[in-house]
Amino acid sequence: MTRVLSTLLSHYRRHPGQLVMLLLGLWVASALWSGIQAINATARDSYARADALFDTQLDQLERRDGAPLTRGEYYALRQAGLPVSPMLEGEVVTQAGTRLTLIGIDPLTLSSDNAMAQANTSASLSDFLTPPWQTRAAPDALAALGVARENASGATPTLADGNTLPPLVLAPALPPDTLIMDISAAARLLESGDEITRIVAAPWALAEAPSGFILTRATTLASPGQLTESFHLNLTALGLLAWVVGLFIVQAALGLALEQRLGMLRTLRVLGVSGRSLVVALCLELILLGLIGALAGIASGVWLARVLLPDVAATLGSLYGAGVGQELNLPWHYWVGGLAVSLGGLLLAGSGVLWRAARLNMLELGQMQAWRGGYRRQLTLMSISGALALSVALALYGWLRFQPPGDGLVAGFGLIAALLLASALWLPPFLALVLKVLTHLAQRRPLIHWAMADMQLQLPRLSLAMMALLIALATNLGVGSMVGGFRLTFLDWLDQRLVAPLYLNAPSEQYADIDVWLADRPEVFERLLTRRSDATLQATITPDGSRALGTPIELYGITPGESLTPHWPLLAIQQDRSSAWAAFSDGAIFVNEQLATAENLAPGDRLTLSAPGANETLTIAAIYPDYGNPRGQVLMASPQLAARFNAPPSSMGLVLNDNANVDAMRAALRERFDLGSDALSDQAEIKRIATEIFERTFTITRALNVLTLAVAALALFASLLAQARNRRQQLAPLWALGVPRAQLAQLNLAQLGGAALVTGLLAVPLGIAITWGLVAIINVAAFGWRLPLYLFPWEMAITLATAVGVALLAAALPTLRFWRASPRALLAEEANQ
Amino acid sequence: MSVRRLRNLLLVLIATVTLILYGCSDEDPTSTSSAGFAGLGQDVDGFQDAGSNSSLTFPADHSAHPDYRIEWWYLTANLEDESGEPLGLQWTLFRQALMAPSKRPEPTPWAADQLWMAHMALSQGEQHQVAERFGRSHSQAQLNTTQNSQAGVVANPFHAWLDDWQLKANDEADNRDFDNLTLTAYSGEGDTRFGYSLTLTAEGPLVLHGNGGFSQKAANGQGSMYYSQPFWQIEGDVTLNGETKTVSGRGWLDREWSSQLLDARQSGWDWFSIHLEDGHKLMAFRLRGGGDDTDQAQGADYRSGTWITPEGQATSLANSDITLTPQATSAVAGRDVPTRWRLEVPSAGLDMTIEAPHANRWMTTSVPYWEGEVVVTDHASGEPLGEGYLEMTGY
C-alpha cells in the first residue's frame, strides 16, 4: 500500500504546480470559512458573557412614576422581605478616551448563581467589599485601560477625570468593556450619592411588582445575541460561499491530477494492484493533502479573523450596542469543526475522482472524444439537477410570499442558494448550446469553426471554473448593488432627517431655560425639541383583532414644524402626507418600519403603550424608515410625548435663518448656559459619524466579496493551467498547417474571453435577482427594513469587464508558453499525435 | 455557648467568599482555617479585647459592639404546637467587623465596615428547614436606623434586623425594654414558605456567665463577653410547608462578643442549653483542644458552664466541675456526629443523659454545623428531666 501511495504521490513531484494549486484551493476554502467562524465564535462568546451578566438574567424593578431609585427604597423593599439587590451602572472614561461600563453590585444580596459570582478570582469577599476594593475586568478591557496583561493584576489605572480605579483583578468570564466592583466603590467613582440605577431580583423571585413599582422580567429584555443573530447569519452565508468556490479549485486540481495519472493507474491495475487498494490509496492521498491544506487554512483563517475583528466589533457595537471582545476566543469545537468542514469539503470535491478511479476500465484509451461522449451525459444530468434546484427556488419563493414580511431569513438564504446553484448547473449546458449554434453558424470559416469545436472539447474541464466564476460574479454584483443601494437610501434618509444645522445635547433640566432664551433670538427660525423615553408595547389592535404583547420599545418625540415635516420620509400613510402630519400633531403616532414589520402593523391600527405613570392607546398614522436602529420605535409629537408619557428632553435641533451665523450662535449658547464642548454638534459632524458607522458595517462584506472573486479567478487559472499541455497538443497541428502563432494565440484568448463574457452576461440577471433577494427578503427579515431596488449599470459593466479580464489573465500564461515554445517542441507535439 | 457562633463568623467569611465568589463549594470550611474553627482563633490586632476587667452595662450592651471582631444574638426555643407535638427553632444574627476600627472607610453611601449574617431554622419531627441571609452596614452611629441600613442592632428600644428578619422590643407590651420582644422571620414562597412570628416574655433576670460576664474560652485566658436570657416564655405562630400553627414554649437567648474567642488550637465545640423541669437552667460547653496552657498542637478539652437557679442565681462551673462523655453517634451529612451524651455535674447533683430525638438537624448554611433539640433524662433511672438545645461544630 505504501508503495502504491508513494507511486501515486510521485506524480506531484513531477507536477509541483498541481500540488500547489490543490493545496491553494483547500487553503483558501478553509481559510475563509474558518476565519468567519472564528469571528462568529468570538462574538458569540462575548454575547454569552454579556447575557450571563446581570441585565438579561435578572428581573428589574423601576418606580412607576419614573423617578430614580434610592437607597432608602431598597432598604424598605428588603425589610418587606423581597429578595432584591441594588445595582449601580454608569460610564467611566479611560485616559485613552474609551468609555467603559462600570457596574456596582452588592455581592451579599445578588443571587449567588449569577455569572458575576462566578467571575472567580482568588480574592476573598472581604477584599471585594472593603477599601481599596477591587475592579473586576475581562482581559479584553486592559487595552482600553492602558495596562499591560502581565502587570494587570493589582494595577490601579487612572481615569480621564483623574479618579483612580480600585486594584484590578482579571475575570475572563466578564463581558468586554465592563468593569465590576462593589457598589460602595462604584458609588464613589460615579458620584451617585443615594441614587441607584436599578433594583434587580433573581428571575421569578418576585411573584408580582411591589406597589409603586414596575417589574420587568428577564425574558422580555432583548439580549445582544438575539439582536445580532441575523448579522452573523449574513457572515456565515458569505463564508459558506467562499468555501464552495474554494472547493471548485480543489475539484479542478484533483480532476486534472487524476486525468494525468490515468495511465499510471492502469499500469498499476495491470501490475496486480486491486481496484480497492487503489481507491484506498487515493483516499489516503486526499486525507493527507486535506490535513495539510486544512491546517494551513485554519491558521490563516485565525489570522484573517484577527484582522477583521476590530471592524466587526465596531460594527456590532454601533449597530446593536453589543460589545464584542477584540481578542479571539476560540472554543475547542471551533478547531475540530474547522478541520471537519475542510476535510468534508475535500472528500466531497474528490468523490467524483474516486468514483471514476474505482470504475477505471483497464483497456480504455485516454481519448478526448470518448471523454466528450461521457460529458454529454453529464450535461443532461446538470440540466436536470439545475431544473430541480430552480424548482426548489420557486417553491421557496412561493412559500415566502405567504409568510408575513420579516419571517423566513433562512428560507431567503435558501432561495438565493438554490438560484445560484440552478444557474451554475445550467451554465455548462448553456455554454455547450451556444457553442453548438456558433459552430453551426461558422461552417464557412474553418478556423473559427475549428475554434468552436475545440472549445467544446475544452468545456468539460473549464465548466467547473466557469461555474465558480458565475457564482462569484453574481454574488459580487448582488451584494455590491445591495450595499450601494443601501448607501444611497441611507444618505438620502440622513439628509431628510437632519434638517437643522446645529444640534444641542444638554442636561435635560436645562432645556426649559434654553428654549426660553432661544425664543427671543431673531436668528432662530425654528426649535426642534426631541424627547425620548422607554416604554412597553402592551397590545396591538388591528382589524384582525387585538393581541397582547410585552415588547420593550423606544418612544421618540419630534417637533413637527415647517422645517421637518416636508422632508421627513414616510413609507405608508392612510390618506396623504398633510393629513398624516395633522393627525400626528394631534396625538397620533408613527411607527418605524422595523416595528411595523415585526408586529405586522399598518396605518390605522392602534397600539397600547405603557410607561412609568402612563398607559395610552394611540392610532398609527404612518410608518417611517429608521435605518440602523435595531429596536422598535414609536414617534410622537414632542409636546404630546411630554404630556402623555412625561418624557424628558433629549436634544434640540436649531434651524437658523439664512443669514444667521452658526458659529456666533454656538458660542453664545455655550457661554450663556455654560455648556461643555460636546453639547453642540454640527449637522456635518453627525452625518460624518453616521456615514462612518455605515461604511464600517459593510467593510467586511466588501472584503469577503473581493476575496470570493479572487478565489474564482484562481479556480479559472488553475483549470487553464491544468490543460495547458493539452492545448499545445491541439494547437501544434494548426501551426504545422501554416496558421501563424499570433493568430493562434489570439484565437486562444478569444475562446476564453468569449466564454467568460457569456458567463458574465449571465451573471448580470442573476446578480439582480440576488440583489432583489437581499433587499426584499433578507434585509427585511434580518434588520426589519426594506430598501428600494437600485441598479448600477456602471458596476455591471465593471463586473463584465472583470469577468473577461480574469479569464484573459488566466489564459495569458498558457498562451504565453505556447507563444514562446520552440518550433522543435511544437513539432514534437505533432509527432506525439 | 457561643462557640458555635464563632464558627458562624467564620462561616461568614469563608462562606461568602466561597459562596459568592466561587459558587458553591463542597470544601470543608473548617479545613481552610488554621486558626481555630472558622477563623475564630485569629489574633486581636487592632480590635478591642474582651477581658476579665470588662464590665456590662444595660441596655447599652444589648446593641452592637463594632470595636470587637465578632458578635451574635442567638435564640433557640423548645416549643410545642396545639396538638402537643414538639417543635424547635433557631434564629441567629451574626456580626463581623470587616476591619479594625482605625481602618474604617468614610461612611459614604454603601460603604461598609460590618458584615452581617443571619440564620433561621425550624424543625419538627423529621422536618428541618434552614435559611440564611447576608447584609452590610457602617458602624457610624447615625447610620444605624432601618431607613439607612440593611442590617443593624440598636439598644433602646431594642431592635436587631437584617432585612425583614427582626428581633425587637414589643411595641404592644408595657415595655420594660429587653423583657418583652417580638421575633419575625420568614423565608421561601408558597408551599416551601416557613418562618415564625413570636412574642417573647422574660420570666427571669439576665444571667452573666463566667466572671461578671467575661467567659473564658481557653486556658491561656482567651475569651468573650457572654450573657444570656434563659427565661423566655414564647407564644406565637409558626409556618412550616406553607401551613401555619399556633405554638408556645421556652426560649433561650445568648449574647456574646469577642475579638478572639478561641485558642488557635481549638477545633470545635459542643454546647448545651438545658431547661430542667424544676425550673433550673444549665449552660455547659466543651471546647475541643486548648484546655491546657501548653504549646502542644492539640491540647486537652476545655470545659465550662453555668448552673442557674429558677430565680436566676448563677454559679460558674469550672473545667473540673463538668464531665461530658459522647455515648453514641449518628451519621449526618456524611459525618459521625455525637447525638447521645452523658453530662455529669456532681456539684449540682446532676447525672443526665442528653439525646437528640432527631439526628437530621444539620445546618446546610455557608459554614455548616449541627444544631437541634435535645431531651434530657436521668442517667440512672431514665426519668425525664427536661429539654434543651445542642450545638456541635467542627465535625
PDB file of C-alpha atoms in Angstrom, chain A residues 563-739:
ATOM      1  CA  SER A 563     -38.520  72.507   8.659  1.00  0.00           C
ATOM      2  CA  LEU A 564     -39.125  68.863   9.414  1.00  0.00           C
ATOM      3  CA  THR A 565     -42.468  67.731   8.017  1.00  0.00           C
ATOM      4  CA  PRO A 566     -41.877  68.387   4.297  1.00  0.00           C
ATOM      5  CA  HIS A 567     -38.744  66.207   4.300  1.00  0.00           C
ATOM      6  CA  TRP A 568     -39.354  63.518   6.884  1.00  0.00           C
ATOM      7  CA  PRO A 569     -39.618  60.287   4.875  1.00  0.00           C
ATOM      8  CA  LEU A 570     -42.803  58.246   5.272  1.00  0.00           C
ATOM      9  CA  LEU A 571     -43.331  54.772   3.796  1.00  0.00           C
ATOM     10  CA  ALA A 572     -47.014  54.177   4.332  1.00  0.00           C
ATOM     11  CA  ILE A 573     -49.769  56.638   5.155  1.00  0.00           C
ATOM     12  CA  GLN A 574     -53.547  56.394   5.313  1.00  0.00           C
ATOM     13  CA  GLN A 575     -54.504  59.294   3.046  1.00  0.00           C
ATOM     14  CA  ASP A 576     -51.982  61.994   2.248  1.00  0.00           C
ATOM     15  CA  ARG A 577     -48.919  63.383   3.974  1.00  0.00           C
ATOM     16  CA  SER A 578     -50.544  66.529   5.275  1.00  0.00           C
ATOM     17  CA  SER A 579     -53.394  64.712   6.985  1.00  0.00           C
ATOM     18  CA  ALA A 580     -50.883  62.243   8.488  1.00  0.00           C
ATOM     19  CA  TRP A 581     -48.895  65.139   9.950  1.00  0.00           C
ATOM     20  CA  ALA A 582     -52.029  66.864  11.160  1.00  0.00           C
ATOM     21  CA  ALA A 583     -53.091  63.694  12.979  1.00  0.00           C
ATOM     22  CA  PHE A 584     -49.555  63.362  14.328  1.00  0.00           C
ATOM     23  CA  SER A 585     -49.673  66.834  15.899  1.00  0.00           C
ATOM     24  CA  ASP A 586     -52.993  65.890  17.490  1.00  0.00           C
ATOM     25  CA  GLY A 587     -51.591  62.812  19.204  1.00  0.00           C
ATOM     26  CA  ALA A 588     -51.487  60.081  16.561  1.00  0.00           C
ATOM     27  CA  ILE A 589     -48.266  58.102  16.349  1.00  0.00           C
ATOM     28  CA  PHE A 590     -45.874  56.996  13.632  1.00  0.00           C
ATOM     29  CA  VAL A 591     -44.108  53.664  13.986  1.00  0.00           C
ATOM     30  CA  ASN A 592     -40.797  52.718  12.444  1.00  0.00           C
ATOM     31  CA  GLU A 593     -40.582  50.121   9.721  1.00  0.00           C
ATOM     32  CA  GLN A 594     -38.868  47.612  11.994  1.00  0.00           C
ATOM     33  CA  LEU A 595     -41.748  47.645  14.465  1.00  0.00           C
ATOM     34  CA  ALA A 596     -44.349  47.602  11.692  1.00  0.00           C
ATOM     35  CA  THR A 597     -42.651  44.583  10.111  1.00  0.00           C
ATOM     36  CA  ALA A 598     -42.147  42.707  13.363  1.00  0.00           C
ATOM     37  CA  GLU A 599     -45.712  43.198  14.615  1.00  0.00           C
ATOM     38  CA  ASN A 600     -47.361  43.328  11.186  1.00  0.00           C
ATOM     39  CA  LEU A 601     -48.788  46.825  11.638  1.00  0.00           C
ATOM     40  CA  ALA A 602     -50.374  49.216   9.159  1.00  0.00           C
ATOM     41  CA  PRO A 603     -51.605  52.810   9.420  1.00  0.00           C
ATOM     42  CA  GLY A 604     -54.969  52.868  11.172  1.00  0.00           C
ATOM     43  CA  ASP A 605     -54.002  50.148  13.681  1.00  0.00           C
ATOM     44  CA  ARG A 606     -53.899  51.081  17.356  1.00  0.00           C
ATOM     45  CA  LEU A 607     -51.201  50.427  19.948  1.00  0.00           C
ATOM     46  CA  THR A 608     -51.465  50.285  23.730  1.00  0.00           C
ATOM     47  CA  LEU A 609     -48.272  51.696  25.208  1.00  0.00           C
ATOM     48  CA  SER A 610     -47.314  51.769  28.849  1.00  0.00           C
ATOM     49  CA  ALA A 611     -44.515  53.556  30.625  1.00  0.00           C
ATOM     50  CA  PRO A 612     -43.995  54.549  34.247  1.00  0.00           C
ATOM     51  CA  GLY A 613     -47.068  56.572  35.182  1.00  0.00           C
ATOM     52  CA  ALA A 614     -48.844  56.297  31.858  1.00  0.00           C
ATOM     53  CA  ASN A 615     -50.917  53.937  29.763  1.00  0.00           C
ATOM     54  CA  GLU A 616     -52.231  55.129  26.394  1.00  0.00           C
ATOM     55  CA  THR A 617     -53.882  53.630  23.337  1.00  0.00           C
ATOM     56  CA  LEU A 618     -52.950  55.586  20.201  1.00  0.00           C
ATOM     57  CA  THR A 619     -53.588  55.302  16.463  1.00  0.00           C
ATOM     58  CA  ILE A 620     -50.850  54.772  13.899  1.00  0.00           C
ATOM     59  CA  ALA A 621     -50.933  57.483  11.244  1.00  0.00           C
ATOM     60  CA  ALA A 622     -47.861  56.470   9.252  1.00  0.00           C
ATOM     61  CA  ILE A 623     -44.845  54.204   9.006  1.00  0.00           C
ATOM     62  CA  TYR A 624     -41.392  55.684   8.524  1.00  0.00           C
ATOM     63  CA  PRO A 625     -37.968  54.227   7.659  1.00  0.00           C
ATOM     64  CA  ASP A 626     -35.472  54.105  10.508  1.00  0.00           C
ATOM     65  CA  TYR A 627     -32.285  52.585   9.132  1.00  0.00           C
ATOM     66  CA  GLY A 628     -29.664  51.343  11.522  1.00  0.00           C
ATOM     67  CA  ASN A 629     -31.934  51.092  14.543  1.00  0.00           C
ATOM     68  CA  PRO A 630     -32.277  47.571  15.916  1.00  0.00           C
ATOM     69  CA  ARG A 631     -35.221  48.489  18.147  1.00  0.00           C
ATOM     70  CA  GLY A 632     -38.864  49.199  17.547  1.00  0.00           C
ATOM     71  CA  GLN A 633     -39.598  52.908  17.829  1.00  0.00           C
ATOM     72  CA  VAL A 634     -42.800  54.888  18.210  1.00  0.00           C
ATOM     73  CA  LEU A 635     -42.700  58.503  17.088  1.00  0.00           C
ATOM     74  CA  MET A 636     -44.879  61.185  18.685  1.00  0.00           C
ATOM     75  CA  ALA A 637     -45.013  64.948  18.636  1.00  0.00           C
ATOM     76  CA  SER A 638     -42.734  66.228  21.413  1.00  0.00           C
ATOM     77  CA  PRO A 639     -45.478  68.110  23.310  1.00  0.00           C
ATOM     78  CA  GLN A 640     -47.713  65.011  23.157  1.00  0.00           C
ATOM     79  CA  LEU A 641     -44.923  62.783  24.425  1.00  0.00           C
ATOM     80  CA  ALA A 642     -44.233  65.184  27.279  1.00  0.00           C
ATOM     81  CA  ALA A 643     -47.911  65.374  28.215  1.00  0.00           C
ATOM     82  CA  ARG A 644     -48.747  61.700  27.938  1.00  0.00           C
ATOM     83  CA  PHE A 645     -45.560  59.958  28.989  1.00  0.00           C
ATOM     84  CA  ASN A 646     -43.662  62.652  30.853  1.00  0.00           C
ATOM     85  CA  ALA A 647     -40.618  62.020  28.633  1.00  0.00           C
ATOM     86  CA  PRO A 648     -37.582  64.220  29.304  1.00  0.00           C
ATOM     87  CA  PRO A 649     -35.995  66.298  26.510  1.00  0.00           C
ATOM     88  CA  SER A 650     -33.076  64.535  24.836  1.00  0.00           C
ATOM     89  CA  SER A 651     -31.830  67.022  22.225  1.00  0.00           C
ATOM     90  CA  MET A 652     -32.770  70.132  20.292  1.00  0.00           C
ATOM     91  CA  GLY A 653     -32.183  70.986  16.649  1.00  0.00           C
ATOM     92  CA  LEU A 654     -31.759  74.667  15.857  1.00  0.00           C
ATOM     93  CA  VAL A 655     -32.937  75.794  12.426  1.00  0.00           C
ATOM     94  CA  LEU A 656     -31.467  79.236  11.782  1.00  0.00           C
ATOM     95  CA  ASN A 657     -32.431  81.944   9.325  1.00  0.00           C
ATOM     96  CA  ASP A 658     -30.494  82.030   6.094  1.00  0.00           C
ATOM     97  CA  ASN A 659     -28.084  84.785   7.049  1.00  0.00           C
ATOM     98  CA  ALA A 660     -27.514  83.661  10.643  1.00  0.00           C
ATOM     99  CA  ASN A 661     -24.001  82.985  11.863  1.00  0.00           C
ATOM    100  CA  VAL A 662     -23.825  79.411  13.135  1.00  0.00           C
ATOM    101  CA  ASP A 663     -20.523  79.878  14.948  1.00  0.00           C
ATOM    102  CA  ALA A 664     -21.703  83.006  16.767  1.00  0.00           C
ATOM    103  CA  MET A 665     -24.876  81.184  17.819  1.00  0.00           C
ATOM    104  CA  ARG A 666     -22.867  78.263  19.081  1.00  0.00           C
ATOM    105  CA  ALA A 667     -20.502  80.493  21.060  1.00  0.00           C
ATOM    106  CA  ALA A 668     -23.371  82.490  22.566  1.00  0.00           C
ATOM    107  CA  LEU A 669     -25.212  79.357  23.661  1.00  0.00           C
ATOM    108  CA  ARG A 670     -22.114  77.815  25.151  1.00  0.00           C
ATOM    109  CA  GLU A 671     -21.293  80.911  27.129  1.00  0.00           C
ATOM    110  CA  ARG A 672     -24.817  81.667  28.290  1.00  0.00           C
ATOM    111  CA  PHE A 673     -25.514  78.136  29.575  1.00  0.00           C
ATOM    112  CA  ASP A 674     -22.023  77.001  30.439  1.00  0.00           C
ATOM    113  CA  LEU A 675     -22.239  74.034  28.043  1.00  0.00           C
ATOM    114  CA  GLY A 676     -19.469  71.505  27.514  1.00  0.00           C
ATOM    115  CA  SER A 677     -17.607  71.219  24.233  1.00  0.00           C
ATOM    116  CA  ASP A 678     -19.584  68.155  23.161  1.00  0.00           C
ATOM    117  CA  ALA A 679     -23.006  69.682  23.893  1.00  0.00           C
ATOM    118  CA  LEU A 680     -23.330  71.237  20.443  1.00  0.00           C
ATOM    119  CA  SER A 681     -22.757  69.367  17.210  1.00  0.00           C
ATOM    120  CA  ASP A 682     -22.984  70.321  13.574  1.00  0.00           C
ATOM    121  CA  GLN A 683     -25.097  68.558  11.050  1.00  0.00           C
ATOM    122  CA  ALA A 684     -21.924  67.777   9.111  1.00  0.00           C
ATOM    123  CA  GLU A 685     -20.332  66.139  12.120  1.00  0.00           C
ATOM    124  CA  ILE A 686     -23.380  63.961  12.797  1.00  0.00           C
ATOM    125  CA  LYS A 687     -23.515  62.930   9.150  1.00  0.00           C
ATOM    126  CA  ARG A 688     -19.853  62.081   9.187  1.00  0.00           C
ATOM    127  CA  ILE A 689     -20.263  59.826  12.220  1.00  0.00           C
ATOM    128  CA  ALA A 690     -23.358  58.145  10.793  1.00  0.00           C
ATOM    129  CA  THR A 691     -21.676  57.553   7.459  1.00  0.00           C
ATOM    130  CA  GLU A 692     -18.617  56.187   9.190  1.00  0.00           C
ATOM    131  CA  ILE A 693     -20.732  53.678  11.081  1.00  0.00           C
ATOM    132  CA  PHE A 694     -22.414  52.733   7.843  1.00  0.00           C
ATOM    133  CA  GLU A 695     -19.134  52.254   5.991  1.00  0.00           C
ATOM    134  CA  ARG A 696     -17.777  50.075   8.752  1.00  0.00           C
ATOM    135  CA  THR A 697     -20.880  47.921   8.603  1.00  0.00           C
ATOM    136  CA  PHE A 698     -20.066  46.883   5.091  1.00  0.00           C
ATOM    137  CA  THR A 699     -16.283  46.754   5.241  1.00  0.00           C
ATOM    138  CA  ILE A 700     -16.380  43.055   5.947  1.00  0.00           C
ATOM    139  CA  THR A 701     -18.969  42.361   3.293  1.00  0.00           C
ATOM    140  CA  ARG A 702     -16.818  44.101   0.712  1.00  0.00           C
ATOM    141  CA  ALA A 703     -13.627  42.410   1.852  1.00  0.00           C
ATOM    142  CA  LEU A 704     -15.199  38.975   1.629  1.00  0.00           C
ATOM    143  CA  ASN A 705     -16.709  39.772  -1.726  1.00  0.00           C
ATOM    144  CA  VAL A 706     -13.371  40.703  -3.226  1.00  0.00           C
ATOM    145  CA  LEU A 707     -11.811  37.586  -1.737  1.00  0.00           C
ATOM    146  CA  THR A 708     -14.504  35.417  -3.293  1.00  0.00           C
ATOM    147  CA  LEU A 709     -13.900  36.877  -6.716  1.00  0.00           C
ATOM    148  CA  ALA A 710     -10.176  36.334  -6.281  1.00  0.00           C
ATOM    149  CA  VAL A 711     -10.821  32.713  -5.438  1.00  0.00           C
ATOM    150  CA  ALA A 712     -12.933  32.295  -8.559  1.00  0.00           C
ATOM    151  CA  ALA A 713     -10.158  33.793 -10.674  1.00  0.00           C
ATOM    152  CA  LEU A 714      -7.784  31.319  -9.092  1.00  0.00           C
ATOM    153  CA  ALA A 715     -10.094  28.453  -9.939  1.00  0.00           C
ATOM    154  CA  LEU A 716     -10.205  29.501 -13.566  1.00  0.00           C
ATOM    155  CA  PHE A 717      -6.462  29.937 -13.648  1.00  0.00           C
ATOM    156  CA  ALA A 718      -5.962  26.505 -12.129  1.00  0.00           C
ATOM    157  CA  SER A 719      -8.155  24.859 -14.749  1.00  0.00           C
ATOM    158  CA  LEU A 720      -6.423  26.593 -17.639  1.00  0.00           C
ATOM    159  CA  LEU A 721      -3.005  25.804 -16.301  1.00  0.00           C
ATOM    160  CA  ALA A 722      -4.097  22.234 -15.925  1.00  0.00           C
ATOM    161  CA  GLN A 723      -4.852  21.861 -19.591  1.00  0.00           C
ATOM    162  CA  ALA A 724      -2.010  23.990 -20.918  1.00  0.00           C
ATOM    163  CA  ARG A 725      -0.094  20.918 -22.081  1.00  0.00           C
ATOM    164  CA  ASN A 726      -3.073  19.506 -23.903  1.00  0.00           C
ATOM    165  CA  ARG A 727      -3.668  22.835 -25.525  1.00  0.00           C
ATOM    166  CA  ARG A 728      -0.237  22.704 -27.057  1.00  0.00           C
ATOM    167  CA  GLN A 729      -1.048  19.308 -28.488  1.00  0.00           C
ATOM    168  CA  GLN A 730      -4.186  20.747 -30.026  1.00  0.00           C
ATOM    169  CA  LEU A 731      -2.588  23.871 -31.411  1.00  0.00           C
ATOM    170  CA  ALA A 732       0.613  22.352 -32.764  1.00  0.00           C
ATOM    171  CA  PRO A 733      -1.040  20.715 -35.811  1.00  0.00           C
ATOM    172  CA  LEU A 734      -2.645  24.019 -36.797  1.00  0.00           C
ATOM    173  CA  TRP A 735       0.693  25.710 -36.527  1.00  0.00           C
ATOM    174  CA  ALA A 736       2.179  22.973 -38.643  1.00  0.00           C
ATOM    175  CA  LEU A 737      -0.550  23.564 -41.217  1.00  0.00           C
ATOM    176  CA  GLY A 738       0.631  27.167 -41.507  1.00  0.00           C
ATOM    177  CA  VAL A 739      -1.573  29.166 -39.156  1.00  0.00           C
TER     178      VAL A 739
END
